[in-house]
XYZ file of C-alpha atoms in Angstrom:
759
model
C 66.418 -128.310 -86.175
C 64.400 -129.408 -83.175
C 65.061 -132.655 -81.393
C 62.859 -135.688 -81.858
C 59.869 -136.093 -79.519
C 59.375 -138.736 -76.843
C 62.998 -139.096 -75.831
C 64.638 -139.394 -72.457
C 65.914 -135.830 -72.447
C 69.092 -134.928 -70.583
C 70.362 -132.073 -72.737
C 68.362 -129.366 -70.940
C 69.354 -130.339 -67.400
C 71.209 -127.553 -65.590
C 74.982 -127.673 -65.500
C 76.573 -129.031 -62.366
C 78.047 -126.542 -59.927
C 81.839 -126.182 -59.845
C 81.956 -127.714 -56.338
C 85.567 -127.730 -55.114
C 87.124 -127.843 -58.562
C 90.108 -125.524 -58.935
C 91.267 -123.625 -62.036
C 94.046 -126.041 -62.875
C 96.131 -125.708 -66.005
C 95.411 -125.839 -69.749
C 98.529 -127.946 -70.244
C 99.130 -130.762 -70.660
C 95.939 -131.894 -72.356
C 94.160 -134.923 -70.959
C 93.872 -136.142 -67.380
C 97.090 -135.849 -65.374
C 97.371 -137.013 -61.787
C 99.690 -134.795 -59.746
C 100.298 -133.205 -56.398
C 99.642 -129.476 -56.191
C 101.942 -126.899 -54.587
C 99.877 -127.164 -51.411
C 100.605 -130.886 -51.204
C 97.079 -131.963 -52.152
C 96.924 -134.730 -54.751
C 94.376 -134.747 -57.539
C 93.934 -134.747 -61.273
C 94.163 -131.912 -63.753
C 91.717 -132.201 -66.641
C 92.179 -130.240 -69.874
C 90.152 -130.571 -73.072
C 90.450 -128.587 -76.297
C 86.888 -127.920 -77.491
C 86.910 -125.092 -80.005
C 83.557 -123.351 -80.382
C 81.913 -125.150 -77.442
C 79.662 -123.195 -75.108
C 80.296 -125.280 -71.990
C 82.084 -128.476 -70.928
C 81.200 -130.847 -68.100
C 83.616 -133.352 -66.630
C 81.727 -136.525 -65.688
C 83.103 -138.947 -63.088
C 81.745 -142.482 -62.656
C 81.896 -144.783 -59.657
C 81.776 -148.571 -59.701
C 77.977 -148.510 -59.642
C 77.986 -146.316 -62.786
C 76.678 -143.337 -60.829
C 77.667 -140.114 -62.537
C 78.918 -136.924 -60.902
C 79.285 -133.839 -63.073
C 81.661 -130.934 -62.614
C 81.511 -127.866 -64.830
C 84.879 -126.786 -66.217
C 84.647 -123.002 -66.000
C 88.217 -122.087 -66.911
C 88.819 -121.437 -70.615
C 92.274 -120.704 -72.013
C 92.886 -120.634 -75.773
C 89.809 -122.817 -76.357
C 91.026 -125.324 -73.757
C 88.604 -126.038 -70.903
C 90.427 -127.053 -67.751
C 90.221 -127.632 -64.012
C 91.999 -129.417 -61.158
C 89.912 -131.738 -58.998
C 91.474 -132.687 -55.643
C 91.054 -136.267 -54.500
C 90.670 -137.772 -57.963
C 93.200 -140.600 -58.131
C 94.436 -143.078 -60.739
C 91.781 -145.586 -61.671
C 89.008 -142.972 -61.728
C 86.774 -143.335 -64.796
C 85.579 -140.230 -66.589
C 84.179 -138.675 -69.753
C 82.963 -135.317 -71.031
C 79.689 -133.714 -72.074
C 80.160 -130.767 -74.406
C 77.472 -128.138 -74.963
C 76.982 -126.080 -78.100
C 74.803 -125.545 -81.145
C 73.127 -128.381 -83.019
C 73.171 -127.463 -86.684
C 74.503 -130.298 -88.865
C 73.965 -128.206 -91.979
C 76.832 -125.969 -90.855
C 78.830 -128.843 -89.354
C 77.898 -128.094 -85.714
C 77.036 -131.361 -83.938
C 77.287 -130.625 -80.212
C 75.017 -132.805 -78.107
C 75.498 -132.921 -74.302
C 73.387 -136.081 -74.086
C 76.363 -137.964 -75.484
C 79.194 -138.912 -73.138
C 82.464 -138.375 -74.983
C 85.801 -140.112 -74.637
C 88.727 -137.816 -73.883
C 90.974 -137.845 -77.008
C 93.952 -137.823 -74.630
C 92.725 -140.637 -72.365
C 95.646 -142.929 -71.582
C 93.480 -145.897 -70.732
C 89.933 -146.940 -71.525
C 87.655 -149.142 -69.430
C 84.641 -150.947 -70.817
C 83.264 -151.543 -74.281
C 80.276 -150.404 -76.258
C 77.049 -152.008 -75.178
C 74.812 -153.804 -77.631
C 71.090 -154.175 -77.813
C 68.789 -156.642 -79.507
C 66.877 -155.286 -82.451
C 63.092 -155.183 -81.858
C 62.656 -157.211 -85.032
C 64.700 -159.998 -83.482
C 67.363 -159.556 -86.152
C 70.133 -159.805 -83.571
C 72.505 -157.439 -81.731
C 73.310 -153.904 -82.796
C 75.000 -150.850 -81.354
C 72.533 -148.909 -79.189
C 70.792 -146.017 -80.900
C 71.833 -143.864 -77.915
C 75.405 -143.821 -79.243
C 74.339 -141.621 -82.126
C 74.055 -137.852 -81.879
C 71.216 -137.914 -84.387
C 67.992 -139.895 -84.490
C 68.524 -143.037 -86.511
C 65.991 -144.370 -89.006
C 64.223 -141.016 -89.277
C 61.377 -141.424 -91.793
C 62.715 -138.643 -94.014
C 65.955 -140.271 -95.253
C 67.241 -137.038 -96.720
C 67.597 -135.530 -93.239
C 68.396 -138.736 -91.382
C 71.363 -137.216 -89.534
C 69.922 -133.776 -88.786
C 67.473 -134.469 -85.946
C 69.194 -134.529 -82.570
C 68.842 -137.583 -80.319
C 68.623 -136.443 -76.689
C 68.898 -139.845 -75.048
C 71.813 -140.393 -72.670
C 74.648 -142.503 -74.090
C 76.635 -142.877 -70.838
C 75.406 -146.404 -69.935
C 76.575 -147.721 -73.293
C 80.033 -146.242 -73.791
C 83.495 -147.000 -72.377
C 85.082 -144.444 -70.082
C 88.488 -142.893 -69.928
C 90.668 -143.816 -66.952
C 92.978 -141.551 -64.978
C 96.437 -143.134 -65.152
C 99.235 -142.543 -62.686
C 102.896 -142.147 -63.461
C 103.957 -145.488 -61.928
C 102.495 -147.866 -64.500
C 105.806 -149.076 -65.896
C 108.497 -151.163 -64.229
C 109.090 -151.194 -60.498
C 111.245 -148.087 -60.675
C 108.357 -145.796 -61.538
C 108.453 -143.657 -64.655
C 110.411 -145.402 -67.390
C 112.374 -142.892 -69.392
C 113.355 -145.454 -72.064
C 116.954 -144.390 -72.376
C 118.385 -144.995 -75.832
C 120.879 -147.548 -74.560
C 117.945 -149.795 -73.602
C 116.532 -149.849 -77.125
C 117.848 -152.196 -79.820
C 118.285 -149.251 -82.253
C 118.661 -151.583 -85.230
C 119.831 -149.625 -88.292
C 117.386 -149.608 -91.186
C 119.592 -151.669 -93.538
C 119.885 -154.422 -90.907
C 116.163 -154.563 -90.186
C 113.819 -157.454 -90.905
C 110.193 -156.562 -90.114
C 107.563 -159.036 -88.944
C 103.955 -157.859 -89.136
C 101.835 -159.485 -86.450
C 98.563 -159.143 -84.571
C 98.878 -159.214 -80.762
C 95.799 -161.358 -80.368
C 96.168 -163.541 -83.450
C 99.827 -164.353 -82.799
C 99.211 -165.601 -79.264
C 95.675 -167.030 -79.178
C 96.595 -170.597 -80.168
C 100.192 -170.800 -78.962
C 100.462 -173.965 -76.837
C 103.391 -172.615 -74.835
C 101.547 -169.500 -73.642
C 99.294 -169.938 -70.582
C 95.648 -169.788 -71.577
C 94.934 -166.738 -69.412
C 97.606 -164.762 -71.296
C 96.634 -165.704 -74.820
C 95.477 -162.814 -76.963
C 97.206 -160.215 -74.779
C 100.246 -157.990 -74.491
C 101.463 -160.248 -71.695
C 101.114 -163.216 -74.035
C 103.345 -161.587 -76.627
C 105.899 -160.882 -73.895
C 105.879 -164.544 -72.814
C 109.153 -166.459 -73.408
C 107.358 -168.944 -75.677
C 106.336 -166.147 -78.055
C 109.724 -164.463 -77.894
C 111.490 -167.754 -78.606
C 109.925 -168.025 -82.048
C 110.795 -164.432 -82.960
C 114.396 -164.864 -81.839
C 114.776 -168.216 -83.583
C 113.404 -166.746 -86.797
C 115.800 -163.806 -86.507
C 113.493 -160.840 -87.146
C 114.621 -157.500 -85.756
C 111.273 -155.715 -85.323
C 107.624 -156.553 -84.858
C 105.140 -154.318 -86.651
C 101.994 -154.559 -84.543
C 98.603 -154.178 -86.179
C 96.734 -151.313 -84.474
C 96.871 -151.315 -80.679
C 95.258 -147.907 -80.148
C 91.840 -148.238 -78.530
C 89.384 -149.040 -81.315
C 85.676 -149.715 -81.741
C 83.599 -152.267 -83.624
C 81.416 -151.045 -86.480
C 77.646 -151.408 -86.241
C 77.409 -153.348 -89.495
C 79.790 -155.961 -88.063
C 77.980 -156.173 -84.737
C 74.728 -156.773 -86.607
C 76.349 -159.735 -88.391
C 77.763 -161.184 -85.186
C 81.315 -160.174 -86.132
C 83.989 -157.901 -84.680
C 86.649 -155.596 -86.036
C 89.712 -157.822 -85.738
C 92.441 -155.805 -87.410
C 91.702 -152.660 -85.379
C 91.763 -150.020 -88.150
C 88.913 -148.156 -86.450
C 90.723 -146.052 -83.883
C 89.036 -144.098 -81.126
C 91.755 -143.351 -78.541
C 95.213 -142.394 -79.776
C 96.912 -142.608 -76.369
C 95.283 -145.734 -74.946
C 96.474 -149.324 -75.493
C 93.469 -151.316 -76.666
C 91.832 -152.648 -73.506
C 90.753 -155.870 -75.186
C 94.392 -157.019 -75.335
C 95.034 -156.579 -71.604
C 95.366 -159.559 -69.268
C 95.963 -157.586 -66.078
C 92.952 -155.261 -66.027
C 91.598 -152.118 -67.678
C 91.707 -149.491 -64.906
C 95.119 -148.357 -66.127
C 96.845 -151.727 -65.707
C 96.953 -152.154 -69.480
C 99.465 -149.311 -69.682
C 101.969 -151.112 -67.496
C 101.309 -154.399 -69.285
C 102.066 -152.790 -72.638
C 105.284 -151.285 -71.289
C 106.409 -154.651 -69.948
C 105.728 -156.207 -73.344
C 107.916 -153.591 -75.021
C 110.629 -154.169 -72.426
C 110.574 -157.929 -73.021
C 110.838 -157.472 -76.778
C 113.697 -155.004 -76.373
C 115.522 -157.416 -74.088
C 115.213 -159.988 -76.880
C 116.764 -157.502 -79.332
C 113.476 -156.801 -81.093
C 112.103 -153.333 -81.835
C 108.406 -152.433 -81.622
C 106.746 -150.573 -84.490
C 103.080 -149.586 -84.245
C 100.674 -149.551 -87.168
C 98.805 -146.286 -86.497
C 95.570 -144.939 -87.953
C 95.564 -141.147 -87.734
C 93.779 -140.653 -91.046
C 90.237 -141.346 -89.760
C 88.380 -142.375 -86.602
C 85.691 -144.833 -85.558
C 83.015 -142.126 -85.794
C 82.675 -142.788 -89.571
C 80.527 -140.515 -91.794
C 77.515 -138.367 -91.008
C 75.463 -141.451 -90.115
C 78.076 -142.721 -87.662
C 78.064 -142.620 -83.853
C 79.087 -139.674 -81.689
C 81.842 -141.046 -79.466
C 84.526 -138.382 -79.071
C 85.834 -135.845 -81.609
C 82.521 -135.317 -83.391
C 80.883 -134.163 -80.168
C 83.875 -132.082 -79.048
C 84.217 -130.011 -82.220
C 83.099 -131.671 -85.415
C 84.133 -128.743 -87.601
C 87.550 -128.512 -86.008
C 88.595 -132.147 -86.125
C 87.232 -133.401 -89.450
C 87.492 -132.367 -93.091
C 83.965 -131.373 -94.073
C 82.643 -131.405 -97.605
C 81.137 -128.428 -99.427
C 77.851 -129.381 -97.799
C 79.132 -129.169 -94.244
C 76.848 -131.877 -92.854
C 78.895 -134.383 -94.897
C 82.543 -135.385 -94.669
C 85.421 -135.379 -97.123
C 86.447 -139.014 -97.287
C 89.977 -139.755 -98.505
C 90.092 -142.970 -96.475
C 87.092 -145.021 -97.547
C 85.999 -145.108 -93.906
C 83.573 -142.176 -93.860
C 85.730 -139.360 -92.508
C 89.202 -137.848 -92.674
C 90.963 -136.003 -89.871
C 91.721 -132.367 -90.730
C 95.453 -132.579 -90.103
C 96.214 -129.033 -91.278
C 94.341 -127.727 -88.211
C 96.903 -126.962 -85.456
C 94.985 -128.732 -82.680
C 94.555 -131.872 -84.807
C 98.224 -131.841 -85.723
C 99.003 -131.392 -82.034
C 96.812 -134.364 -81.115
C 98.687 -136.603 -83.558
C 102.190 -135.457 -82.682
C 101.479 -135.515 -78.932
C 100.264 -139.077 -79.385
C 103.343 -140.112 -81.361
C 105.724 -138.601 -78.837
C 103.850 -140.254 -75.989
C 104.246 -143.723 -77.501
C 107.957 -143.109 -78.048
C 108.956 -141.384 -74.818
C 106.604 -142.998 -72.313
C 105.601 -146.314 -73.877
C 108.974 -147.105 -75.421
C 108.071 -147.897 -79.016
C 110.645 -147.565 -81.777
C 108.650 -146.413 -84.780
C 105.387 -146.231 -86.655
C 103.781 -147.457 -89.848
C 101.229 -144.824 -90.930
C 98.059 -146.245 -92.448
C 96.988 -144.318 -95.579
C 99.776 -141.814 -94.995
C 98.890 -139.836 -98.123
C 95.739 -138.642 -96.326
C 97.957 -137.117 -93.632
C 100.115 -135.416 -96.251
C 97.228 -133.532 -97.874
C 97.197 -129.786 -97.387
C 93.837 -128.283 -98.276
C 93.061 -130.915 -100.900
C 96.053 -132.288 -102.791
C 98.806 -134.495 -101.391
C 101.653 -132.122 -100.557
C 105.110 -133.329 -99.542
C 105.602 -129.940 -97.854
C 102.411 -130.354 -95.825
C 102.280 -129.307 -92.158
C 102.264 -132.922 -90.972
C 105.428 -133.907 -92.839
C 107.123 -130.628 -91.937
C 106.418 -131.039 -88.230
C 107.671 -134.634 -88.223
C 110.867 -133.619 -90.030
C 111.853 -131.058 -87.389
C 110.608 -132.833 -84.260
C 113.643 -133.868 -82.151
C 111.893 -137.039 -80.939
C 109.971 -138.221 -83.979
C 112.625 -137.655 -86.626
C 114.835 -140.191 -84.818
C 112.436 -143.149 -84.883
C 111.463 -145.455 -87.730
C 108.788 -143.891 -89.951
C 107.016 -146.052 -92.528
C 104.415 -144.659 -94.911
C 101.634 -146.585 -96.549
C 102.071 -144.128 -99.432
C 98.542 -143.918 -100.755
C 94.937 -143.155 -99.862
C 91.684 -143.584 -101.812
C 91.336 -139.951 -102.898
C 92.273 -138.354 -106.195
C 96.057 -138.223 -106.608
C 96.496 -140.354 -103.517
C 98.977 -142.887 -104.956
C 102.399 -141.573 -103.878
C 104.811 -144.527 -103.930
C 108.360 -143.162 -104.133
C 107.328 -139.573 -103.358
C 107.705 -139.284 -99.567
C 110.607 -137.210 -98.187
C 114.025 -138.745 -97.404
C 113.231 -139.235 -93.707
C 110.606 -141.847 -94.590
C 110.561 -145.442 -95.726
C 107.584 -146.738 -97.692
C 105.598 -149.884 -98.249
C 106.600 -150.681 -101.831
C 103.631 -152.265 -103.576
C 105.507 -152.098 -106.875
C 107.842 -154.681 -105.356
C 104.890 -156.838 -104.260
C 103.229 -156.795 -107.665
C 106.418 -157.421 -109.625
C 107.516 -160.417 -107.577
C 104.039 -161.938 -107.631
C 103.822 -161.489 -111.388
C 107.276 -162.970 -111.992
C 106.591 -166.162 -110.087
C 103.132 -166.684 -111.577
C 104.582 -166.280 -115.072
C 102.820 -163.015 -115.930
C 105.875 -160.928 -116.887
C 107.126 -160.701 -120.460
C 110.661 -159.682 -119.486
C 112.760 -159.041 -116.390
C 113.257 -155.263 -116.552
C 111.041 -154.442 -113.582
C 112.312 -157.418 -111.595
C 115.875 -156.102 -111.850
C 114.844 -152.805 -110.246
C 112.935 -154.507 -107.430
C 115.735 -156.961 -106.571
C 118.324 -154.176 -106.386
C 116.475 -151.702 -104.157
C 114.034 -149.937 -106.523
C 116.428 -147.147 -107.477
C 113.904 -145.996 -110.077
C 111.616 -145.011 -107.182
C 113.980 -143.987 -104.387
C 117.357 -142.846 -105.770
C 116.648 -139.139 -105.282
C 117.045 -136.570 -102.514
C 119.634 -138.620 -100.675
C 117.284 -141.563 -100.141
C 118.789 -145.014 -99.688
C 117.716 -148.546 -100.663
C 116.162 -149.021 -97.238
C 113.522 -146.454 -98.232
C 111.814 -149.495 -99.774
C 109.973 -151.842 -97.424
C 109.779 -154.919 -99.611
C 106.801 -157.176 -99.045
C 104.915 -159.850 -100.934
C 102.032 -160.220 -98.503
C 100.553 -158.088 -95.730
C 97.613 -158.388 -93.355
C 95.414 -157.114 -96.192
C 95.181 -159.804 -98.887
C 96.048 -163.460 -99.302
C 98.543 -165.118 -97.005
C 101.643 -166.446 -98.750
C 100.215 -169.965 -98.833
C 96.864 -168.750 -100.141
C 98.718 -166.805 -102.843
C 99.767 -170.136 -104.395
C 96.499 -171.931 -103.581
C 93.712 -169.593 -104.731
C 93.094 -167.386 -107.735
C 89.736 -166.179 -106.424
C 88.891 -164.723 -103.020
C 86.577 -166.613 -100.678
C 85.186 -163.950 -98.363
C 81.645 -165.218 -97.842
C 82.190 -165.476 -94.071
C 82.539 -161.679 -93.950
C 78.844 -161.385 -94.724
C 79.220 -159.021 -97.673
C 78.370 -161.408 -100.492
C 82.051 -161.865 -101.401
C 82.066 -158.265 -102.690
C 84.706 -157.067 -100.236
C 88.439 -157.519 -100.727
C 90.372 -156.983 -103.917
C 89.828 -159.092 -107.001
C 93.329 -158.270 -108.285
C 95.377 -160.769 -106.297
C 98.094 -161.566 -108.858
C 97.983 -165.115 -107.535
C 98.347 -168.540 -109.158
C 96.819 -171.716 -107.725
C 99.415 -174.082 -109.240
C 96.791 -175.918 -111.251
C 94.001 -176.538 -108.736
C 91.761 -174.026 -106.959
C 91.832 -174.435 -103.192
C 93.338 -177.155 -101.063
C 94.304 -180.253 -103.027
C 95.238 -183.866 -102.329
C 97.306 -183.993 -105.509
C 100.869 -184.468 -104.272
C 102.414 -182.827 -107.330
C 100.287 -179.732 -106.824
C 101.162 -179.626 -103.124
C 104.877 -179.998 -103.874
C 104.756 -177.208 -106.446
C 103.014 -174.924 -103.978
C 105.681 -175.535 -101.355
C 108.338 -174.775 -103.959
C 106.596 -171.535 -104.873
C 106.532 -170.544 -101.212
C 110.262 -171.153 -101.011
C 110.758 -169.095 -104.182
C 108.785 -166.168 -102.818
C 110.481 -166.199 -99.408
C 113.946 -166.504 -100.931
C 113.322 -163.674 -103.380
C 112.108 -161.409 -100.582
C 115.026 -162.071 -98.263
C 117.688 -161.722 -100.978
C 116.335 -158.410 -102.289
C 117.990 -155.107 -101.425
C 115.766 -153.022 -99.154
C 113.960 -153.817 -95.906
C 112.061 -157.131 -95.997
C 108.726 -157.511 -94.226
C 107.286 -160.919 -93.400
C 103.735 -161.502 -92.204
C 103.356 -163.644 -89.089
C 102.623 -167.219 -90.063
C 103.813 -167.010 -93.666
C 107.001 -168.748 -92.579
C 104.958 -171.761 -91.463
C 102.375 -171.955 -94.251
C 99.432 -170.244 -92.525
C 96.201 -170.184 -94.505
C 93.016 -168.114 -94.284
C 91.292 -170.556 -96.658
C 91.123 -167.972 -99.413
C 89.776 -165.040 -97.376
C 91.733 -162.018 -98.585
C 90.016 -159.483 -96.317
C 89.844 -161.142 -92.905
C 89.473 -157.830 -91.061
C 86.413 -159.111 -89.179
C 87.502 -162.721 -88.565
C 88.498 -162.790 -84.901
C 88.704 -166.576 -84.931
C 90.815 -169.452 -86.193
C 90.660 -168.049 -89.720
C 93.068 -165.318 -88.608
C 94.821 -166.791 -85.577
C 98.161 -168.512 -86.146
C 98.041 -172.296 -86.176
C 101.214 -173.201 -84.310
C 100.779 -176.907 -85.030
C 102.118 -176.170 -88.526
C 105.615 -176.007 -87.032
C 105.268 -179.686 -86.130
C 103.925 -180.659 -89.546
C 106.675 -182.215 -91.706
C 105.099 -180.655 -94.789
C 105.506 -177.078 -93.507
C 108.276 -177.209 -90.885
C 111.130 -176.873 -93.438
C 109.717 -173.539 -94.618
C 110.343 -171.902 -91.241
C 113.859 -173.327 -91.275
C 114.526 -171.813 -94.693
C 113.236 -168.417 -93.586
C 115.464 -168.448 -90.506
C 118.436 -169.533 -92.608
C 117.970 -166.768 -95.142
C 117.581 -164.146 -92.401
C 120.783 -165.429 -90.786
C 122.612 -165.177 -94.127
C 121.311 -161.649 -94.539
C 122.446 -160.689 -91.043
C 125.908 -162.187 -91.622
C 126.613 -160.556 -94.988
C 126.516 -156.792 -95.569
C 126.432 -157.326 -99.344
C 122.859 -158.608 -98.836
C 121.759 -155.513 -96.878
C 123.385 -152.606 -98.640
C 123.274 -149.057 -97.325
C 123.742 -147.439 -100.742
C 122.403 -148.057 -104.204
C 124.458 -150.095 -106.640
C 126.476 -148.158 -109.198
C 127.236 -150.986 -111.634
C 130.920 -149.978 -111.466
C 134.015 -151.252 -109.625
C 134.801 -149.511 -106.351
C 138.512 -150.256 -106.372
C 141.195 -150.543 -109.016
C 140.964 -153.844 -110.825
C 137.717 -154.719 -109.071
C 134.462 -156.038 -110.435
C 131.195 -154.199 -110.808
C 129.285 -154.110 -107.521
C 126.258 -155.562 -109.328
C 126.150 -157.599 -112.508
C 123.316 -159.337 -114.324
C 123.624 -162.576 -116.295
C 121.597 -164.477 -118.851
C 121.160 -168.238 -118.764
C 124.224 -168.720 -121.009
C 126.481 -167.077 -118.410
C 127.061 -163.810 -120.271
C 126.329 -160.357 -118.933
C 122.986 -158.869 -119.818
C 122.927 -156.418 -122.702
C 120.366 -153.661 -123.126
C 118.487 -155.846 -125.574
C 118.437 -158.773 -123.132
C 116.340 -156.760 -120.675
C 113.608 -156.513 -123.311
C 113.831 -160.124 -124.476
C 111.023 -162.408 -123.320
C 112.347 -164.788 -120.715
C 112.009 -165.922 -117.156
C 115.598 -166.499 -116.006
C 117.805 -163.886 -114.367
C 121.201 -164.174 -112.674
C 122.207 -161.512 -110.136
C 125.845 -161.260 -109.013
C 126.591 -159.238 -105.858
C 130.272 -158.427 -105.435
C 131.325 -158.394 -101.782
C 134.713 -156.981 -102.748
C 133.153 -153.901 -104.328
C 130.888 -152.531 -101.600
C 130.930 -148.748 -101.641
C 130.435 -148.122 -97.935
C 132.911 -148.157 -95.053
C 132.508 -149.152 -91.416
C 132.502 -146.756 -88.448
C 136.310 -146.780 -88.374
C 136.494 -145.737 -92.002
C 137.666 -149.136 -93.187
C 136.264 -150.425 -96.461
C 133.729 -153.206 -95.952
C 134.608 -156.467 -97.677
C 132.319 -159.475 -97.854
C 131.751 -162.683 -99.771
C 130.255 -162.456 -103.237
C 127.016 -164.194 -104.171
C 125.235 -165.323 -107.292
C 121.449 -165.718 -107.171
C 119.604 -167.212 -110.126
C 115.827 -166.903 -110.422
C 114.087 -169.171 -112.931
C 110.295 -168.801 -113.169
C 109.605 -170.964 -116.237
C 107.942 -174.314 -115.627
C 110.563 -176.322 -117.562
C 114.160 -177.054 -116.499
C 116.779 -174.728 -117.947
C 120.564 -175.099 -118.357
C 122.502 -172.248 -116.742
C 126.169 -171.512 -117.296
C 127.942 -170.230 -114.206
C 129.946 -167.059 -114.940
C 133.637 -167.810 -115.290
C 136.669 -165.800 -114.166
C 137.070 -163.050 -113.059
C 133.706 -163.451 -111.325
C 134.684 -166.614 -109.479
C 136.841 -169.713 -109.568
C 133.980 -171.878 -108.335
C 130.571 -171.666 -106.693
C 129.288 -173.201 -103.455
C 125.579 -173.969 -103.390
C 123.776 -172.508 -100.371
C 120.095 -172.586 -101.316
C 118.136 -174.525 -103.911
C 114.387 -174.024 -103.652
C 113.742 -177.090 -105.802
C 114.729 -179.113 -102.742
C 112.525 -179.610 -99.694
C 115.616 -179.677 -97.456
C 118.468 -177.324 -98.198
C 122.075 -178.398 -98.794
C 124.520 -178.357 -95.930
C 124.002 -176.215 -92.848
C 123.282 -172.570 -92.266
C 125.796 -170.385 -90.522
C 127.916 -167.321 -90.998
C 131.312 -168.996 -90.871
C 130.583 -172.280 -92.628
C 130.364 -172.899 -96.376
C 126.867 -174.339 -96.099
C 127.372 -177.036 -98.707
C 127.566 -180.806 -98.463
C 128.795 -181.280 -102.026
C 131.835 -180.146 -104.040
C 131.736 -176.633 -105.462
C 130.532 -176.105 -109.017
C 133.345 -175.011 -111.349
C 133.078 -171.544 -112.830
C 132.192 -171.704 -116.489
C 130.437 -175.019 -115.982
C 126.770 -175.652 -116.504
C 124.006 -176.895 -114.238
C 120.347 -177.549 -114.841
C 117.894 -175.304 -113.035
C 114.708 -177.045 -112.004
C 111.516 -175.454 -113.250
C 110.353 -172.622 -111.011
C 113.307 -172.407 -108.652
C 115.916 -170.127 -107.088
C 119.515 -171.093 -106.446
C 121.956 -169.102 -104.344
C 125.711 -169.603 -104.617
C 128.655 -168.231 -102.718
C 131.370 -167.262 -105.198
C 134.787 -168.815 -104.492
C 137.365 -166.182 -105.477
C 140.080 -167.029 -107.957
């Protein structure tokens, strides 16, 4: 269709002349600074743009003056050229020419400056404008390839907007090869990575900005940045807590949605990716002309030196360009039909993500974009693994989720990617998208069955303990196939999405009014219990019960077989005041309140978390590498796992179906199936954990011989301060052991952990 009248047309301007641009190379994609064989330094530019008719490289100086260079070389749908004299720090973008026919999925529009999908750094942000009605800021209409607010709603995205978007969009930045440590290119040799085995891992999900913004020990100029996370004050807390890996919420360059800008909000979580190679410029303290790359590398180095791995939460399932009414920022203007899954009516998008579009991962060039990005973050940026947002969308072939899909097949055979930590969020919003337990053996998964079961148990919503037994022991019902191990399950009770741990015991109803969506956003199925009062309370009994419930939840998580994941701040009682969808709250609602560590009400919680992590690290029986068999592993031994009722007898089949809220779990350290690297059988202490979710006290008989001669109390969540001291080589008890066969009274809603004294 024709373009709209009365616009500042740029689309029909003649292409720039090639000037002194040389043919260059179609590989690697992106902008690569190098010295040619004749000794002349410059930058090679290469862009895949299938179906395009022409491509212009656009360079920008500090005054935002634009110089265009036509890329005339075309190899296998890759437009390329080498431009002498273009050095690191140069800002650039592309204009791509082709047909405008949204009805067939063609959305080329050279008026729109496009971000290079392979840009390694991004400078600038999207401009805003004030609505003529005075309603406030909004993204400029020039960012859109189509005319917005066209009177005929049914064709709102089909009329081309020919106004120039360049003044309003961020630019890619040419990055040199010396952006790491002083030695130049950092090859991230394996011996410089922590390489923590999966069974020994404790994950800690955090937001770079939110974790550091209010930390009193981090200089103000570094707060909210990669450099802030690398600061010794930030590292000190991670080391003291004992986590082995940080799982960073998205750090790929992302954009803010128009509907948030109009409400005066920002995308805080970052699940709106635009550049898959570029560290988000908004988290850089040192500058955005490529300096952010070096700053990110130094952050990774500092975390590695502290023994902590770096896992990135990555969003390859969709981009910030949204649906057909979204802006044209990069892929849509390069080749809309090639990059996105289009619906039967090609002007619309297939949306398995709930975000308007879905990347077409079965296309070779899209698969290449993703895998090139992943390898880049591993080999050049030093990260240790990835958590894939809505991973089921990546595993779809033509329509259905397919565990033999091209994406999963490529990952499985890639010599770099198959060696790093791979975590799937094993669902998307499309039909058949829920795939918990179905990913191949190479993968671990966020286990929401674990989350729901533990929440239900502690809020008193379970009729029996059948499901709890599976979750505590590694979820063998989900993962004991195809050679998978217990560490295929990433156990979590909370995540960035939903209530914090404290809010889980404080609110039964979400309070998301500040998001500006009429409290309609965020799930209503929180499986939470407010302990008798909705919201914050001055009732000391309610407050004490909530603290106990927090201790119960933390203890359950860190004693369960599998890989535990904590959310930053849960160990210190962080609250979002009932907001269970704080994706747009870039403020004190989301930022960690470090003063909680000095509050006597909440300080003991962090101590308990650190103690439990230390116990887990010290005892292999708490971090098993193989599923339990329920049998002895040596002559005359005990079963490696045994379950007990409150009267101290082993659970029968009928007991699993009997209504009740008390479960004893015995882990035999003398019956561990695995051996160490020398082939020697691993032997450890044995432990008895008792979980009691009923509100009334309950007598519990400690199992007698041969299970133990006596029991030393290590943890009692009914107490604000735990007995004895933590430590690998100390009994951790300030009172005499409990005799085997004797009885003790469990406080209502509590967990106790004993070390078994052998007979």
